[in-house]
PDB file of C-alpha atoms in Angstrom:
ATOM      1  CA  MET A 385     -15.801   9.672 -25.574  1.00 81.00           C
ATOM      2  CA  THR A 386     -15.073  11.457 -22.314  1.00 88.00           C
ATOM      3  CA  TYR A 387     -12.968  10.184 -19.400  1.00 89.00           C
ATOM      4  CA  LEU A 388     -16.012   9.648 -17.161  1.00 92.00           C
ATOM      5  CA  SER A 389     -19.417   8.387 -18.193  1.00 92.00           C
ATOM      6  CA  GLU A 390     -22.187  10.796 -19.198  1.00 92.00           C
ATOM      7  CA  ASP A 391     -23.998  10.045 -15.957  1.00 94.00           C
ATOM      8  CA  LYS A 392     -20.940  10.769 -13.781  1.00 94.00           C
ATOM      9  CA  ASN A 393     -20.205  13.948 -15.721  1.00 94.00           C
ATOM     10  CA  LYS A 394     -23.501  15.431 -14.497  1.00 93.00           C
ATOM     11  CA  ARG A 395     -21.896  16.051 -11.112  1.00 94.00           C
ATOM     12  CA  PHE A 396     -19.595  18.620 -12.741  1.00 95.00           C
ATOM     13  CA  LEU A 397     -22.190  20.675 -14.640  1.00 93.00           C
ATOM     14  CA  GLY A 398     -21.910  23.620 -12.258  1.00 94.00           C
ATOM     15  CA  ASP A 399     -24.720  26.078 -12.979  1.00 92.00           C
ATOM     16  CA  GLY A 400     -25.187  24.599 -16.461  1.00 93.00           C
ATOM     17  CA  SER A 401     -23.931  27.639 -18.364  1.00 95.00           C
ATOM     18  CA  ARG A 402     -21.522  27.598 -21.309  1.00 95.00           C
ATOM     19  CA  ASN A 403     -17.895  28.726 -21.085  1.00 95.00           C
ATOM     20  CA  GLU A 404     -16.310  31.725 -22.848  1.00 94.00           C
ATOM     21  CA  ASN A 405     -15.929  29.646 -26.033  1.00 95.00           C
ATOM     22  CA  GLY A 406     -19.621  28.832 -26.040  1.00 96.00           C
ATOM     23  CA  GLU A 407     -19.050  25.195 -25.089  1.00 95.00           C
ATOM     24  CA  SER A 408     -21.187  23.023 -22.871  1.00 95.00           C
ATOM     25  CA  LEU A 409     -19.409  20.766 -20.389  1.00 95.00           C
ATOM     26  CA  GLU A 410     -19.769  17.800 -22.759  1.00 94.00           C
ATOM     27  CA  GLU A 411     -18.359  19.757 -25.713  1.00 94.00           C
ATOM     28  CA  PHE A 412     -15.460  20.998 -23.599  1.00 95.00           C
ATOM     29  CA  LEU A 413     -14.625  17.483 -22.361  1.00 95.00           C
ATOM     30  CA  LEU A 414     -14.776  15.944 -25.841  1.00 94.00           C
ATOM     31  CA  LYS A 415     -12.093  18.421 -26.996  1.00 93.00           C
ATOM     32  CA  TYR A 416      -9.983  18.230 -23.836  1.00 93.00           C
ATOM     33  CA  ASP A 417      -6.620  16.492 -24.396  1.00 92.00           C
ATOM     34  CA  PRO A 418      -4.563  15.910 -21.213  1.00 89.00           C
ATOM     35  CA  SER A 419      -1.485  15.080 -23.322  1.00 89.00           C
ATOM     36  CA  HIS A 420      -1.186  18.806 -24.106  1.00 92.00           C
ATOM     37  CA  TYR A 421      -0.040  19.359 -20.530  1.00 89.00           C
ATOM     38  CA  GLN A 422       3.076  18.070 -18.782  1.00 90.00           C
ATOM     39  CA  THR A 423       1.832  16.463 -15.584  1.00 92.00           C
ATOM     40  CA  PRO A 424       3.562  14.567 -12.740  1.00 94.00           C
ATOM     41  CA  SER A 425       3.264  10.869 -12.056  1.00 96.00           C
ATOM     42  CA  SER A 426       1.825   9.630  -8.767  1.00 97.00           C
ATOM     43  CA  THR A 427       3.156   6.960  -6.411  1.00 98.00           C
ATOM     44  CA  VAL A 428       2.386   5.654  -2.930  1.00 98.00           C
ATOM     45  CA  ASP A 429       4.854   4.572  -0.217  1.00 98.00           C
ATOM     46  CA  THR A 430       3.869   2.809   3.000  1.00 98.00           C
ATOM     47  CA  ALA A 431       5.757   2.721   6.306  1.00 98.00           C
ATOM     48  CA  VAL A 432       4.767  -0.396   8.257  1.00 97.00           C
ATOM     49  CA  PHE A 433       5.813  -0.333  11.908  1.00 97.00           C
ATOM     50  CA  ALA A 434       5.748  -3.523  13.974  1.00 95.00           C
ATOM     51  CA  TYR A 435       5.487  -3.312  17.761  1.00 91.00           C
ATOM     52  CA  ASP A 436       6.253  -5.700  20.629  1.00 85.00           C
ATOM     53  CA  LYS A 437       3.846  -6.522  23.473  1.00 76.00           C
ATOM     54  CA  THR A 438       4.776  -3.394  25.419  1.00 71.00           C
ATOM     55  CA  LYS A 439       4.584  -1.124  22.340  1.00 68.00           C
ATOM     56  CA  THR A 440       7.838   0.476  23.483  1.00 72.00           C
ATOM     57  CA  LYS A 441      10.052  -0.856  20.704  1.00 86.00           C
ATOM     58  CA  LEU A 442       9.173  -0.421  17.041  1.00 93.00           C
ATOM     59  CA  LYS A 443      10.567  -2.096  13.944  1.00 96.00           C
ATOM     60  CA  LEU A 444      10.252  -0.730  10.407  1.00 97.00           C
ATOM     61  CA  LEU A 445       9.609  -2.854   7.331  1.00 97.00           C
ATOM     62  CA  LEU A 446      11.854  -1.988   4.384  1.00 97.00           C
ATOM     63  CA  ILE A 447      12.456  -3.595   1.012  1.00 96.00           C
ATOM     64  CA  LYS A 448      15.743  -3.756  -0.889  1.00 95.00           C
ATOM     65  CA  ARG A 449      15.259  -2.283  -4.366  1.00 94.00           C
ATOM     66  CA  ARG A 450      15.773  -4.764  -7.198  1.00 91.00           C
ATOM     67  CA  ASN A 451      16.019  -2.144  -9.928  1.00 92.00           C
ATOM     68  CA  HIS A 452      17.036   1.461 -10.713  1.00 91.00           C
ATOM     69  CA  PRO A 453      16.891   4.076  -9.317  1.00 95.00           C
ATOM     70  CA  SER A 454      18.669   3.516  -5.975  1.00 95.00           C
ATOM     71  CA  ILE A 455      19.211  -0.147  -6.858  1.00 92.00           C
ATOM     72  CA  GLY A 456      20.398  -2.217  -3.886  1.00 93.00           C
ATOM     73  CA  GLU A 457      19.332   0.399  -1.340  1.00 95.00           C
ATOM     74  CA  TRP A 458      16.513   0.097   1.178  1.00 97.00           C
ATOM     75  CA  ALA A 459      13.132   1.730   0.667  1.00 96.00           C
ATOM     76  CA  LEU A 460       9.575   1.775   1.886  1.00 97.00           C
ATOM     77  CA  PRO A 461       7.344  -0.596  -0.096  1.00 97.00           C
ATOM     78  CA  GLY A 462       5.348   1.258  -2.716  1.00 96.00           C
ATOM     79  CA  GLY A 463       4.820   1.966  -6.371  1.00 96.00           C
ATOM     80  CA  PHE A 464       2.879   3.764  -9.069  1.00 97.00           C
ATOM     81  CA  VAL A 465      -0.840   4.448  -8.820  1.00 97.00           C
ATOM     82  CA  GLU A 466      -2.739   2.711 -11.618  1.00 96.00           C
ATOM     83  CA  PHE A 467      -4.864   4.976 -13.797  1.00 93.00           C
ATOM     84  CA  ASP A 468      -8.229   3.734 -12.533  1.00 91.00           C
ATOM     85  CA  GLU A 469      -7.158   3.101  -8.929  1.00 96.00           C
ATOM     86  CA  ASP A 470      -7.808   4.976  -5.691  1.00 96.00           C
ATOM     87  CA  ILE A 471      -4.524   5.717  -3.897  1.00 97.00           C
ATOM     88  CA  ASP A 472      -5.775   3.995  -0.719  1.00 97.00           C
ATOM     89  CA  VAL A 473      -6.052   0.828  -2.803  1.00 97.00           C
ATOM     90  CA  THR A 474      -2.548   1.371  -4.223  1.00 97.00           C
ATOM     91  CA  SER A 475      -1.074   1.390  -0.723  1.00 97.00           C
ATOM     92  CA  VAL A 476      -2.573  -2.001   0.123  1.00 96.00           C
ATOM     93  CA  ARG A 477      -1.876  -3.517  -3.320  1.00 96.00           C
ATOM     94  CA  GLU A 478       1.783  -2.489  -3.468  1.00 95.00           C
ATOM     95  CA  LEU A 479       2.341  -3.648   0.099  1.00 95.00           C
ATOM     96  CA  GLU A 480       1.018  -7.094  -0.800  1.00 95.00           C
ATOM     97  CA  GLU A 481       2.956  -7.293  -4.087  1.00 95.00           C
ATOM     98  CA  GLU A 482       6.315  -6.345  -2.556  1.00 96.00           C
ATOM     99  CA  THR A 483       6.094  -7.907   0.911  1.00 95.00           C
ATOM    100  CA  GLY A 484       3.285 -10.485   0.778  1.00 95.00           C
ATOM    101  CA  LEU A 485       1.422  -8.771   3.627  1.00 95.00           C
ATOM    102  CA  THR A 486      -2.364  -8.700   3.422  1.00 94.00           C
ATOM    103  CA  GLY A 487      -5.129  -7.285   5.561  1.00 93.00           C
ATOM    104  CA  ILE A 488      -2.996  -4.337   6.702  1.00 94.00           C
ATOM    105  CA  ARG A 489      -4.894  -1.158   7.509  1.00 94.00           C
ATOM    106  CA  THR A 490      -2.993   1.936   6.342  1.00 95.00           C
ATOM    107  CA  VAL A 491      -3.549   5.626   7.050  1.00 96.00           C
ATOM    108  CA  GLN A 492      -2.512   8.529   4.816  1.00 97.00           C
ATOM    109  CA  ILE A 493      -0.179  10.972   6.543  1.00 95.00           C
ATOM    110  CA  GLY A 494       1.545  13.171   3.951  1.00 95.00           C
ATOM    111  CA  THR A 495       2.449  14.098   0.386  1.00 97.00           C
ATOM    112  CA  TYR A 496       5.954  14.705  -1.004  1.00 97.00           C
ATOM    113  CA  GLY A 497       6.620  16.504  -4.262  1.00 95.00           C
ATOM    114  CA  ALA A 498      10.141  17.925  -4.479  1.00 95.00           C
ATOM    115  CA  PRO A 499      10.876  18.271  -8.229  1.00 94.00           C
ATOM    116  CA  ASP A 500      14.207  16.404  -7.909  1.00 94.00           C
ATOM    117  CA  ARG A 501      13.069  13.548  -5.678  1.00 94.00           C
ATOM    118  CA  ASP A 502      13.224  10.943  -8.502  1.00 95.00           C
ATOM    119  CA  PRO A 503      15.431  10.826 -11.637  1.00 92.00           C
ATOM    120  CA  ARG A 504      12.828   9.042 -13.795  1.00 91.00           C
ATOM    121  CA  THR A 505      10.348  11.890 -14.060  1.00 94.00           C
ATOM    122  CA  ARG A 506       8.428  14.360 -11.924  1.00 95.00           C
ATOM    123  CA  ILE A 507       6.878  12.087  -9.284  1.00 96.00           C
ATOM    124  CA  ILE A 508       4.662  13.055  -6.362  1.00 97.00           C
ATOM    125  CA  THR A 509       4.244  10.404  -3.680  1.00 98.00           C
ATOM    126  CA  THR A 510       1.669   9.958  -0.942  1.00 98.00           C
ATOM    127  CA  LEU A 511       2.930   8.522   2.336  1.00 98.00           C
ATOM    128  CA  TYR A 512       0.937   5.981   4.320  1.00 98.00           C
ATOM    129  CA  ALA A 513       1.681   4.346   7.660  1.00 97.00           C
ATOM    130  CA  ALA A 514       0.527   1.224   9.461  1.00 96.00           C
ATOM    131  CA  LEU A 515       1.036  -0.208  12.952  1.00 95.00           C
ATOM    132  CA  VAL A 516       0.872  -3.977  13.449  1.00 94.00           C
ATOM    133  CA  PRO A 517       1.906  -6.558  16.077  1.00 92.00           C
ATOM    134  CA  ALA A 518       5.381  -7.899  15.265  1.00 90.00           C
ATOM    135  CA  ASP A 519       4.303 -11.518  15.717  1.00 87.00           C
ATOM    136  CA  SER A 520       1.457 -11.101  13.198  1.00 90.00           C
ATOM    137  CA  ILE A 521       3.571 -10.581  10.082  1.00 89.00           C
ATOM    138  CA  ASN A 522       6.126 -12.563   8.105  1.00 90.00           C
ATOM    139  CA  PRO A 523       7.201 -10.377   5.158  1.00 93.00           C
ATOM    140  CA  GLN A 524       8.384 -12.088   1.982  1.00 90.00           C
ATOM    141  CA  ALA A 525       9.984 -10.135  -0.862  1.00 88.00           C
ATOM    142  CA  GLY A 526       8.195 -10.045  -4.204  1.00 86.00           C
ATOM    143  CA  ASP A 527       7.725  -7.997  -7.386  1.00 80.00           C
ATOM    144  CA  ASP A 528      10.324  -5.160  -7.412  1.00 83.00           C
ATOM    145  CA  ALA A 529      11.724  -6.083  -3.989  1.00 88.00           C
ATOM    146  CA  LYS A 530      14.910  -8.139  -3.686  1.00 92.00           C
ATOM    147  CA  ASP A 531      14.440  -8.559   0.074  1.00 94.00           C
ATOM    148  CA  ALA A 532      11.961  -7.524   2.784  1.00 94.00           C
ATOM    149  CA  VAL A 533      13.345  -6.992   6.285  1.00 95.00           C
ATOM    150  CA  LEU A 534      12.246  -5.565   9.642  1.00 96.00           C
ATOM    151  CA  PHE A 535      14.735  -3.010  10.986  1.00 97.00           C
ATOM    152  CA  ASP A 536      15.184  -1.856  14.569  1.00 95.00           C
ATOM    153  CA  ILE A 537      14.850   1.919  14.941  1.00 96.00           C
ATOM    154  CA  ASP A 538      17.211   4.058  16.984  1.00 96.00           C
ATOM    155  CA  LEU A 539      16.646   7.804  17.068  1.00 95.00           C
ATOM    156  CA  GLU A 540      19.212  10.147  18.615  1.00 96.00           C
ATOM    157  CA  GLU A 541      17.737  13.617  19.128  1.00 93.00           C
ATOM    158  CA  GLU A 542      19.751  16.761  19.834  1.00 93.00           C
ATOM    159  CA  ARG A 543      18.445  20.308  20.157  1.00 90.00           C
ATOM    160  CA  ASP A 544      19.030  21.132  16.485  1.00 94.00           C
ATOM    161  CA  SER A 545      19.502  17.734  14.855  1.00 96.00           C
ATOM    162  CA  VAL A 546      18.271  14.161  14.675  1.00 96.00           C
ATOM    163  CA  LYS A 547      20.143  10.975  13.760  1.00 97.00           C
ATOM    164  CA  LEU A 548      18.245   7.914  12.538  1.00 97.00           C
ATOM    165  CA  ILE A 549      19.918   4.488  12.729  1.00 98.00           C
ATOM    166  CA  LEU A 550      18.265   1.360  11.305  1.00 98.00           C
ATOM    167  CA  THR A 551      19.741  -2.091  11.997  1.00 96.00           C
ATOM    168  CA  SER A 552      18.597  -5.687  11.624  1.00 95.00           C
ATOM    169  CA  ASP A 553      19.948  -9.114  12.524  1.00 90.00           C
ATOM    170  CA  GLN A 554      18.595 -10.290   9.141  1.00 90.00           C
ATOM    171  CA  THR A 555      21.142  -8.233   7.203  1.00 91.00           C
ATOM    172  CA  ASP A 556      24.568  -6.713   7.753  1.00 87.00           C
ATOM    173  CA  SER A 557      23.321  -3.353   6.460  1.00 87.00           C
ATOM    174  CA  THR A 558      23.320  -0.376   8.841  1.00 95.00           C
ATOM    175  CA  LEU A 559      21.248   2.500   7.510  1.00 97.00           C
ATOM    176  CA  GLU A 560      21.776   6.034   8.751  1.00 97.00           C
ATOM    177  CA  ALA A 561      20.400   9.506   8.151  1.00 97.00           C
ATOM    178  CA  ILE A 562      21.141  12.823   9.829  1.00 98.00           C
ATOM    179  CA  TYR A 563      18.666  15.687   9.748  1.00 97.00           C
ATOM    180  CA  LYS A 564      18.652  19.330  10.732  1.00 97.00           C
ATOM    181  CA  LYS A 565      15.696  20.187  12.941  1.00 94.00           C
ATOM    182  CA  ILE A 566      13.915  23.403  11.975  1.00 94.00           C
ATOM    183  CA  GLU A 567      11.136  24.869  14.110  1.00 92.00           C
ATOM    184  CA  ILE A 568       8.522  26.673  12.017  1.00 92.00           C
ATOM    185  CA  PRO A 569       6.637  29.193  14.173  1.00 89.00           C
ATOM    186  CA  ASP A 570       3.081  30.172  13.292  1.00 87.00           C
ATOM    187  CA  GLU A 571       0.150  31.660  15.138  1.00 86.00           C
ATOM    188  CA  PHE A 572      -1.984  28.593  14.483  1.00 90.00           C
ATOM    189  CA  PHE A 573       0.112  25.849  12.848  1.00 88.00           C
ATOM    190  CA  SER A 574       3.597  25.755  14.387  1.00 88.00           C
ATOM    191  CA  TYR A 575       5.501  22.587  13.482  1.00 86.00           C
ATOM    192  CA  THR A 576       8.925  20.981  13.222  1.00 89.00           C
ATOM    193  CA  LYS A 577      10.515  20.463   9.812  1.00 90.00           C
ATOM    194  CA  TYR A 578      13.446  18.123   9.115  1.00 94.00           C
ATOM    195  CA  GLU A 579      16.059  18.874   6.468  1.00 95.00           C
ATOM    196  CA  LEU A 580      18.290  15.998   5.358  1.00 96.00           C
ATOM    197  CA  ILE A 581      22.001  16.565   5.938  1.00 97.00           C
ATOM    198  CA  SER A 582      23.445  13.149   5.054  1.00 97.00           C
ATOM    199  CA  SER A 583      22.286   9.602   4.407  1.00 96.00           C
ATOM    200  CA  HIS A 584      23.635   6.098   3.873  1.00 96.00           C
ATOM    201  CA  GLY A 585      21.851   3.092   2.369  1.00 96.00           C
ATOM    202  CA  ILE A 586      18.339   4.559   2.156  1.00 97.00           C
ATOM    203  CA  ALA A 587      16.750   4.919  -1.294  1.00 96.00           C
ATOM    204  CA  LEU A 588      15.451   8.040  -3.015  1.00 95.00           C
ATOM    205  CA  ASP A 589      14.171  10.565  -0.437  1.00 96.00           C
ATOM    206  CA  HIS A 590      12.766   7.914   1.873  1.00 97.00           C
ATOM    207  CA  GLU A 591      14.857   9.197   4.776  1.00 97.00           C
ATOM    208  CA  LEU A 592      12.365  12.054   5.101  1.00 96.00           C
ATOM    209  CA  LEU A 593       9.332   9.820   4.665  1.00 97.00           C
ATOM    210  CA  ILE A 594      10.597   7.358   7.268  1.00 98.00           C
ATOM    211  CA  LEU A 595      11.259  10.041   9.864  1.00 97.00           C
ATOM    212  CA  ASP A 596       7.894  11.737   9.340  1.00 96.00           C
ATOM    213  CA  ALA A 597       6.075   8.408   9.562  1.00 97.00           C
ATOM    214  CA  TYR A 598       7.977   7.410  12.697  1.00 96.00           C
ATOM    215  CA  MET A 599       7.231  10.735  14.410  1.00 94.00           C
ATOM    216  CA  TYR A 600       3.560  10.365  13.473  1.00 94.00           C
ATOM    217  CA  ILE A 601       3.286   6.847  14.903  1.00 94.00           C
ATOM    218  CA  LYS A 602       5.316   7.732  18.004  1.00 90.00           C
ATOM    219  CA  LYS A 603       3.082  10.745  18.717  1.00 88.00           C
ATOM    220  CA  HIS A 604      -0.071   8.645  18.495  1.00 85.00           C
ATOM    221  CA  LEU A 605       1.354   5.893  20.696  1.00 83.00           C
ATOM    222  CA  GLU A 606       2.331   8.443  23.356  1.00 79.00           C
ATOM    223  CA  ALA A 607      -1.152   9.983  23.213  1.00 74.00           C
ATOM    224  CA  ASP A 608      -2.721   6.559  23.813  1.00 73.00           C
ATOM    225  CA  SER A 609      -0.471   5.679  26.766  1.00 63.00           C
TER     226      SER A 609
END
């Protein structure tokens, strides 16, 4: 039995010829064993930003991790992609399981795959973001989350560095991250890259995900104003 049905496999027939071993697509797939290859796991993380009536002040929804790794630290809600699940669905499902939020529209904004970003195994994560009215949500921790809290965002930008400060009146935790700002010149695709210098209280590599998501949302809000 192959991974996909016989009917769905037809889409991958190519020109219908056999490979160098004389195999048809069906014969090749019946022999194919993915366990022969070491492959990364896939997760999704979602940055939900809540705005006030003026859209000038944003809050970020974070969950406190209930388990290892980075137990007790604050992270974006997210989790592993199920084997038969589209990653867009994972974003919405994990958000509901860990924060109780439903009906949130998320948009995919990046992929992160540093080999040392997680101690469990080689994990590649896809980052999503969402923008919602602050008075429309009431997050409640669930599943792997010990708590779910909206944090105020303060960003201090210098010429070569950025400092992120996250605070909330719902917790005594103050989360901080400092980044080096690196301008990447290119004829067509110049961009700014951020390299983490130090961090406090933020789980895994979510400092980078949070900053990228915040810059993405901020850019789009400024374009709409």
